[in-house]
Short mmCIF file of C-alpha atoms in Angstrom, two decimals:
data_model
loop_
_atom_site.label_atom_id
_atom_site.label_comp_id
_atom_site.label_asym_id
_atom_site.label_seq_id
_atom_site.Cartn_x
_atom_site.Cartn_y
_atom_site.Cartn_z
CA UNK A 1 -21.69 -56.55 -64.09
CA UNK A 2 -25.18 -57.99 -63.60
CA UNK A 3 -26.70 -57.87 -60.14
CA UNK A 4 -26.75 -61.69 -59.62
CA UNK A 5 -23.08 -61.87 -60.65
CA UNK A 6 -22.21 -58.96 -58.37
CA UNK A 7 -24.00 -60.67 -55.48
CA UNK A 8 -22.13 -63.90 -56.18
CA UNK A 9 -18.80 -62.06 -55.98
CA UNK A 10 -19.90 -60.37 -52.74
CA UNK A 11 -20.73 -63.76 -51.24
CA UNK A 12 -17.31 -65.06 -52.30
CA UNK A 13 -15.58 -62.09 -50.71
CA UNK A 14 -17.49 -62.60 -47.47
CA UNK A 15 -16.53 -66.29 -47.35
CA UNK A 16 -12.85 -65.44 -47.73
CA UNK A 17 -13.03 -62.57 -45.24
CA UNK A 18 -14.61 -64.79 -42.58
CA UNK A 19 -12.49 -67.89 -43.13
CA UNK A 20 -9.02 -66.68 -44.20
CA UNK A 21 -8.08 -63.34 -42.66
CA UNK A 22 -4.40 -63.29 -43.68
CA UNK A 23 -5.22 -64.44 -47.20
CA UNK A 24 -8.01 -61.87 -47.53
CA UNK A 25 -5.91 -58.97 -46.27
CA UNK A 26 -2.92 -59.82 -48.45
CA UNK A 27 -4.85 -60.18 -51.68
CA UNK A 28 -7.10 -57.20 -50.97
CA UNK A 29 -4.06 -55.25 -52.22
CA UNK A 30 -4.79 -56.51 -55.74
CA UNK A 31 -6.86 -54.47 -58.20
CA UNK A 32 -10.52 -55.03 -57.40
CA UNK A 33 -11.43 -57.30 -60.33
CA UNK A 34 -8.63 -59.75 -59.57
CA UNK A 35 -9.24 -59.57 -55.82
CA UNK A 36 -12.81 -60.63 -56.49
CA UNK A 37 -11.48 -63.40 -58.71
CA UNK A 38 -9.23 -64.70 -55.93
CA UNK A 39 -12.27 -64.74 -53.64
CA UNK A 40 -14.27 -66.80 -56.15
CA UNK A 41 -11.45 -69.36 -56.40
CA UNK A 42 -11.18 -69.44 -52.61
CA UNK A 43 -14.93 -70.12 -52.33
CA UNK A 44 -14.53 -73.21 -54.51
CA UNK A 45 -11.64 -74.51 -52.39
CA UNK A 46 -13.39 -73.68 -49.13
CA UNK A 47 -16.49 -75.57 -50.21
CA UNK A 48 -14.51 -78.68 -51.17
CA UNK A 49 -12.56 -78.54 -47.91
CA UNK A 50 -15.67 -78.06 -45.76
CA UNK A 51 -17.46 -80.97 -47.41
CA UNK A 52 -14.70 -83.24 -46.13
CA UNK A 53 -13.85 -81.57 -42.82
CA UNK A 54 -17.46 -81.62 -41.60
CA UNK A 55 -18.08 -85.19 -42.67
CA UNK A 56 -19.59 -86.09 -39.28
CA UNK A 57 -22.66 -84.09 -40.35
CA UNK A 58 -23.47 -86.48 -43.20
CA UNK A 59 -22.41 -89.80 -44.72
CA UNK A 60 -19.35 -90.55 -46.81
CA UNK A 61 -21.59 -91.55 -49.69
CA UNK A 62 -23.21 -88.11 -49.60
CA UNK A 63 -19.80 -86.41 -49.57
CA UNK A 64 -18.60 -88.47 -52.53
CA UNK A 65 -21.82 -87.57 -54.36
CA UNK A 66 -21.40 -83.86 -53.59
CA UNK A 67 -17.79 -83.85 -54.76
CA UNK A 68 -18.72 -85.73 -57.92
CA UNK A 69 -21.50 -83.21 -58.59
CA UNK A 70 -19.06 -80.33 -58.13
CA UNK A 71 -16.55 -82.03 -60.43
CA UNK A 72 -19.25 -82.51 -63.08
CA UNK A 73 -20.37 -78.89 -62.77
CA UNK A 74 -16.76 -77.83 -63.32
CA UNK A 75 -16.24 -80.03 -66.36
CA UNK A 76 -19.59 -79.00 -67.88
CA UNK A 77 -19.20 -75.33 -66.85
CA UNK A 78 -22.75 -75.73 -65.60
CA UNK A 79 -24.40 -72.29 -65.33
CA UNK A 80 -27.09 -73.70 -63.03
CA UNK A 81 -24.89 -75.03 -60.22
CA UNK A 82 -26.57 -74.71 -56.82
CA UNK A 83 -23.71 -72.85 -55.10
CA UNK A 84 -24.25 -69.12 -54.55
CA UNK A 85 -20.59 -68.36 -55.34
CA UNK A 86 -20.68 -70.36 -58.57
CA UNK A 87 -21.53 -67.53 -61.03
CA UNK A 88 -18.51 -65.58 -59.76
CA UNK A 89 -16.34 -68.68 -59.97
CA UNK A 90 -17.47 -69.47 -63.52
CA UNK A 91 -16.95 -65.86 -64.57
CA UNK A 92 -13.42 -65.89 -63.10
CA UNK A 93 -12.21 -69.11 -64.71
CA UNK A 94 -13.61 -68.01 -68.08
CA UNK A 95 -12.21 -64.46 -67.98
CA UNK A 96 -8.75 -65.57 -66.86
CA UNK A 97 -8.70 -68.80 -68.88
CA UNK A 98 -7.94 -71.01 -65.87
CA UNK A 99 -7.75 -74.73 -66.76
CA UNK A 100 -9.65 -77.44 -64.87
CA UNK A 101 -6.50 -79.26 -63.71
CA UNK A 102 -5.83 -77.42 -60.40
CA UNK A 103 -9.48 -77.70 -59.35
CA UNK A 104 -9.49 -81.43 -60.03
CA UNK A 105 -6.24 -81.71 -58.05
CA UNK A 106 -7.90 -79.87 -55.18
CA UNK A 107 -10.75 -82.39 -55.13
CA UNK A 108 -8.28 -85.28 -55.39
CA UNK A 109 -6.34 -83.96 -52.40
CA UNK A 110 -9.44 -83.50 -50.28
CA UNK A 111 -10.49 -87.06 -51.06
CA UNK A 112 -7.27 -88.12 -49.32
CA UNK A 113 -8.66 -86.51 -46.16
CA UNK A 114 -11.97 -88.29 -46.57
CA UNK A 115 -10.22 -91.67 -46.40
CA UNK A 116 -7.24 -90.45 -44.44
CA UNK A 117 -4.12 -92.58 -44.20
CA UNK A 118 -1.05 -91.29 -42.33
CA UNK A 119 1.94 -90.32 -44.44
CA UNK A 120 4.75 -92.83 -44.21
CA UNK A 121 7.38 -90.40 -45.44
CA UNK A 122 8.01 -86.74 -46.22
CA UNK A 123 7.62 -87.25 -49.97
CA UNK A 124 4.05 -88.48 -49.48
CA UNK A 125 3.41 -85.54 -47.15
CA UNK A 126 4.62 -83.05 -49.77
CA UNK A 127 2.57 -84.80 -52.46
CA UNK A 128 -0.54 -84.23 -50.37
CA UNK A 129 0.36 -80.56 -49.82
CA UNK A 130 0.84 -80.11 -53.56
CA UNK A 131 -2.66 -81.42 -54.23
CA UNK A 132 -4.60 -79.50 -51.57
CA UNK A 133 -2.61 -76.25 -51.60
CA UNK A 134 -0.11 -76.23 -54.45
CA UNK A 135 -3.20 -76.47 -56.64
CA UNK A 136 -4.43 -73.17 -55.16
CA UNK A 137 -1.24 -71.45 -56.24
CA UNK A 138 -1.57 -72.89 -59.74
CA UNK A 139 -5.20 -71.79 -60.14
CA UNK A 140 -4.33 -68.27 -58.96
CA UNK A 141 -1.32 -67.82 -61.25
CA UNK A 142 -3.34 -66.51 -64.25
CA UNK A 143 -4.74 -63.73 -62.03
CA UNK A 144 -1.29 -62.73 -60.83
CA UNK A 145 0.76 -62.80 -64.02
CA UNK A 146 0.09 -61.53 -67.53
CA UNK A 147 2.10 -64.26 -69.26
CA UNK A 148 2.57 -67.98 -68.68
CA UNK A 149 5.93 -68.80 -67.16
CA UNK A 150 7.00 -72.23 -65.85
CA UNK A 151 9.16 -70.74 -63.08
CA UNK A 152 6.33 -68.54 -61.87
CA UNK A 153 3.84 -71.40 -61.96
CA UNK A 154 6.23 -73.55 -59.91
CA UNK A 155 6.76 -70.73 -57.41
CA UNK A 156 2.98 -70.31 -57.03
CA UNK A 157 2.66 -74.04 -56.36
CA UNK A 158 5.57 -73.88 -53.89
CA UNK A 159 3.94 -70.99 -52.04
CA UNK A 160 0.77 -73.03 -51.67
CA UNK A 161 2.79 -75.97 -50.31
CA UNK A 162 4.58 -73.70 -47.83
CA UNK A 163 1.29 -72.27 -46.58
CA UNK A 164 -0.18 -75.75 -46.18
CA UNK A 165 2.80 -76.90 -44.11
CA UNK A 166 2.31 -73.83 -41.92
CA UNK A 167 -1.39 -74.62 -41.54
CA UNK A 168 -0.56 -78.19 -40.55
CA UNK A 169 1.98 -77.01 -37.97
CA UNK A 170 -0.58 -74.59 -36.54
CA UNK A 171 -3.44 -77.10 -36.38
CA UNK A 172 -1.73 -80.26 -35.12
CA UNK A 173 -3.93 -80.57 -32.03
CA UNK A 174 -7.15 -79.59 -33.79
CA UNK A 175 -6.58 -82.13 -36.57
CA UNK A 176 -5.40 -84.89 -34.24
CA UNK A 177 -8.08 -84.62 -31.60
CA UNK A 178 -10.96 -83.15 -33.58
CA UNK A 179 -10.59 -84.97 -36.90
CA UNK A 180 -8.47 -88.01 -35.98
CA UNK A 181 -5.82 -87.00 -38.50
CA UNK A 182 -2.09 -86.76 -37.88
CA UNK A 183 -0.37 -85.17 -40.86
CA UNK A 184 3.17 -85.38 -39.45
CA UNK A 185 5.08 -87.86 -41.65
CA UNK A 186 6.14 -91.04 -39.89
CA UNK A 187 9.77 -90.83 -41.04
CA UNK A 188 10.14 -87.56 -39.11
CA UNK A 189 8.32 -89.01 -36.10
CA UNK A 190 10.76 -91.92 -36.11
CA UNK A 191 13.71 -89.56 -36.47
CA UNK A 192 12.46 -87.68 -33.38
CA UNK A 193 11.87 -90.99 -31.55
CA UNK A 194 8.18 -90.18 -31.15
CA UNK A 195 5.07 -92.20 -31.86
CA UNK A 196 1.56 -90.82 -32.38
CA UNK A 197 0.45 -91.76 -28.87
CA UNK A 198 3.20 -89.56 -27.42
CA UNK A 199 1.42 -86.52 -28.82
CA UNK A 200 -1.53 -87.10 -26.49
CA UNK A 201 0.70 -85.94 -23.64
CA UNK A 202 1.06 -82.48 -25.15
CA UNK A 203 -2.62 -81.68 -24.62
CA UNK A 204 -1.83 -81.44 -20.91
CA UNK A 205 1.96 -81.00 -20.75
CA UNK A 206 4.37 -78.75 -22.63
CA UNK A 207 5.67 -80.15 -25.93
CA UNK A 208 8.90 -82.10 -25.55
CA UNK A 209 12.28 -81.16 -26.97
CA UNK A 210 11.93 -84.02 -29.45
CA UNK A 211 8.60 -82.68 -30.70
CA UNK A 212 9.97 -79.15 -31.02
CA UNK A 213 12.87 -80.45 -33.13
CA UNK A 214 10.42 -82.29 -35.40
CA UNK A 215 8.23 -79.17 -35.63
CA UNK A 216 11.24 -77.04 -36.55
CA UNK A 217 12.30 -79.55 -39.22
CA UNK A 218 8.94 -79.04 -40.92
CA UNK A 219 9.08 -75.27 -40.40
CA UNK A 220 12.46 -75.22 -42.17
CA UNK A 221 10.99 -77.32 -44.96
CA UNK A 222 8.20 -74.75 -45.32
CA UNK A 223 10.80 -71.97 -45.45
CA UNK A 224 12.51 -73.62 -48.42
CA UNK A 225 9.21 -73.48 -50.28
CA UNK A 226 8.51 -69.90 -49.19
CA UNK A 227 11.95 -68.83 -50.42
CA UNK A 228 11.22 -69.64 -54.06
CA UNK A 229 8.74 -66.78 -54.43
CA UNK A 230 11.16 -63.84 -54.14
CA UNK A 231 13.37 -64.94 -57.03
CA UNK A 232 10.43 -64.87 -59.47
CA UNK A 233 8.70 -61.68 -58.27
CA UNK A 234 9.65 -59.82 -61.49
CA UNK A 235 7.55 -62.31 -63.47
CA UNK A 236 4.38 -61.26 -61.62
CA UNK A 237 2.30 -58.28 -62.66
CA UNK A 238 3.62 -55.15 -61.00
CA UNK A 239 0.43 -54.77 -58.96
CA UNK A 240 0.53 -58.45 -57.90
CA UNK A 241 4.02 -58.46 -56.42
CA UNK A 242 3.11 -56.79 -53.12
CA UNK A 243 0.03 -58.97 -52.42
CA UNK A 244 1.93 -62.19 -53.19
CA UNK A 245 4.88 -61.23 -51.00
CA UNK A 246 2.56 -60.08 -48.20
CA UNK A 247 0.75 -63.42 -48.31
CA UNK A 248 4.04 -65.29 -48.01
CA UNK A 249 5.37 -63.14 -45.16
CA UNK A 250 2.07 -63.17 -43.25
CA UNK A 251 1.87 -66.95 -43.33
CA UNK A 252 5.52 -67.33 -42.41
CA UNK A 253 4.83 -65.12 -39.40
CA UNK A 254 2.38 -67.70 -38.05
CA UNK A 255 5.35 -69.96 -37.26
CA UNK A 256 6.88 -67.19 -35.13
CA UNK A 257 3.60 -66.80 -33.24
CA UNK A 258 3.58 -70.54 -32.48
CA UNK A 259 7.17 -70.27 -31.21
CA UNK A 260 6.12 -67.34 -29.02
CA UNK A 261 3.45 -69.61 -27.53
CA UNK A 262 6.07 -72.25 -26.65
CA UNK A 263 5.03 -74.50 -29.54
CA UNK A 264 1.57 -75.06 -28.09
CA UNK A 265 -0.26 -76.09 -31.23
CA UNK A 266 -2.33 -78.61 -29.26
CA UNK A 267 -4.63 -76.58 -27.01
CA UNK A 268 -4.98 -73.42 -29.10
CA UNK A 269 -4.86 -72.07 -32.63
CA UNK A 270 -2.23 -69.36 -33.00
CA UNK A 271 -3.09 -66.28 -35.04
CA UNK A 272 -1.13 -63.27 -36.20
CA UNK A 273 -2.35 -59.90 -34.96
CA UNK A 274 -3.44 -57.00 -37.14
CA UNK A 275 -0.25 -55.18 -36.13
CA UNK A 276 1.92 -58.13 -37.15
CA UNK A 277 0.22 -58.37 -40.54
CA UNK A 278 0.68 -54.62 -41.07
CA UNK A 279 4.36 -55.07 -40.27
CA UNK A 280 4.51 -57.76 -42.97
CA UNK A 281 3.12 -55.27 -45.50
CA UNK A 282 5.84 -52.77 -44.58
CA UNK A 283 8.51 -55.48 -44.80
CA UNK A 284 7.22 -56.55 -48.22
CA UNK A 285 7.25 -52.94 -49.44
CA UNK A 286 10.86 -52.57 -48.30
CA UNK A 287 11.89 -55.81 -50.01
CA UNK A 288 10.31 -54.65 -53.26
CA UNK A 289 11.97 -51.23 -53.01
CA UNK A 290 15.31 -52.96 -52.56
CA UNK A 291 14.78 -55.09 -55.65
CA UNK A 292 14.12 -52.11 -57.94
#
């Protein structure tokens, strides 16, 4: 591996290590070449996400232009892209024959955040999750399996959706107050007899019973998407099964941490501890032993 390419992979790994601890730790269990590949894909997604999430630092026109430039670099496989992680990204998608589709879906989903409109129903909410996170599962599938399989590809997309729902449940306050976005679908708010203004109260008071019921409805929805991964584990490479299962269990654990903090996802961001993530590795190992 040439030195510039090696440096590009190192930059990608550092981005993932700093910005996605659970993700980094889970997929560090992969063989090194595919772990580096995951990091390169993550760097692409992180860049697209940050362009939109930090939009107050520039204009919308500049963000649209940056996303269009990134899209063009992808379609042209431009070797001279300005991003330091790009050589690693280009090397990864070429070596593992990853199509453009999931990356274009990622950009499409992030554009929904740029001109954010609340979701009127759960179907729209899931559609958004499929674009911004299901796409991540789809782009990673070629690194995790040696053969194409529709069930495996669907399970990878489902795992991405589940993780995104978990992220949304964790970051409700941060998104609502810091970014003026409320991802909770309106049909579930109506079912819980809540309106968006009610959520302002939970920055100073404990979340209400109605909010907790809504939160748990979405947590159960996430669990249905998490559950699809175990049935297709045999389709993954043998050395990919543990990392994938660890990623699923580690993210699922975030919901338990939020429960332990009395559903306060308004004034803090809840994290799993190193010990909890290690316990997820042991649990995943035991599940895999039981499936042999």
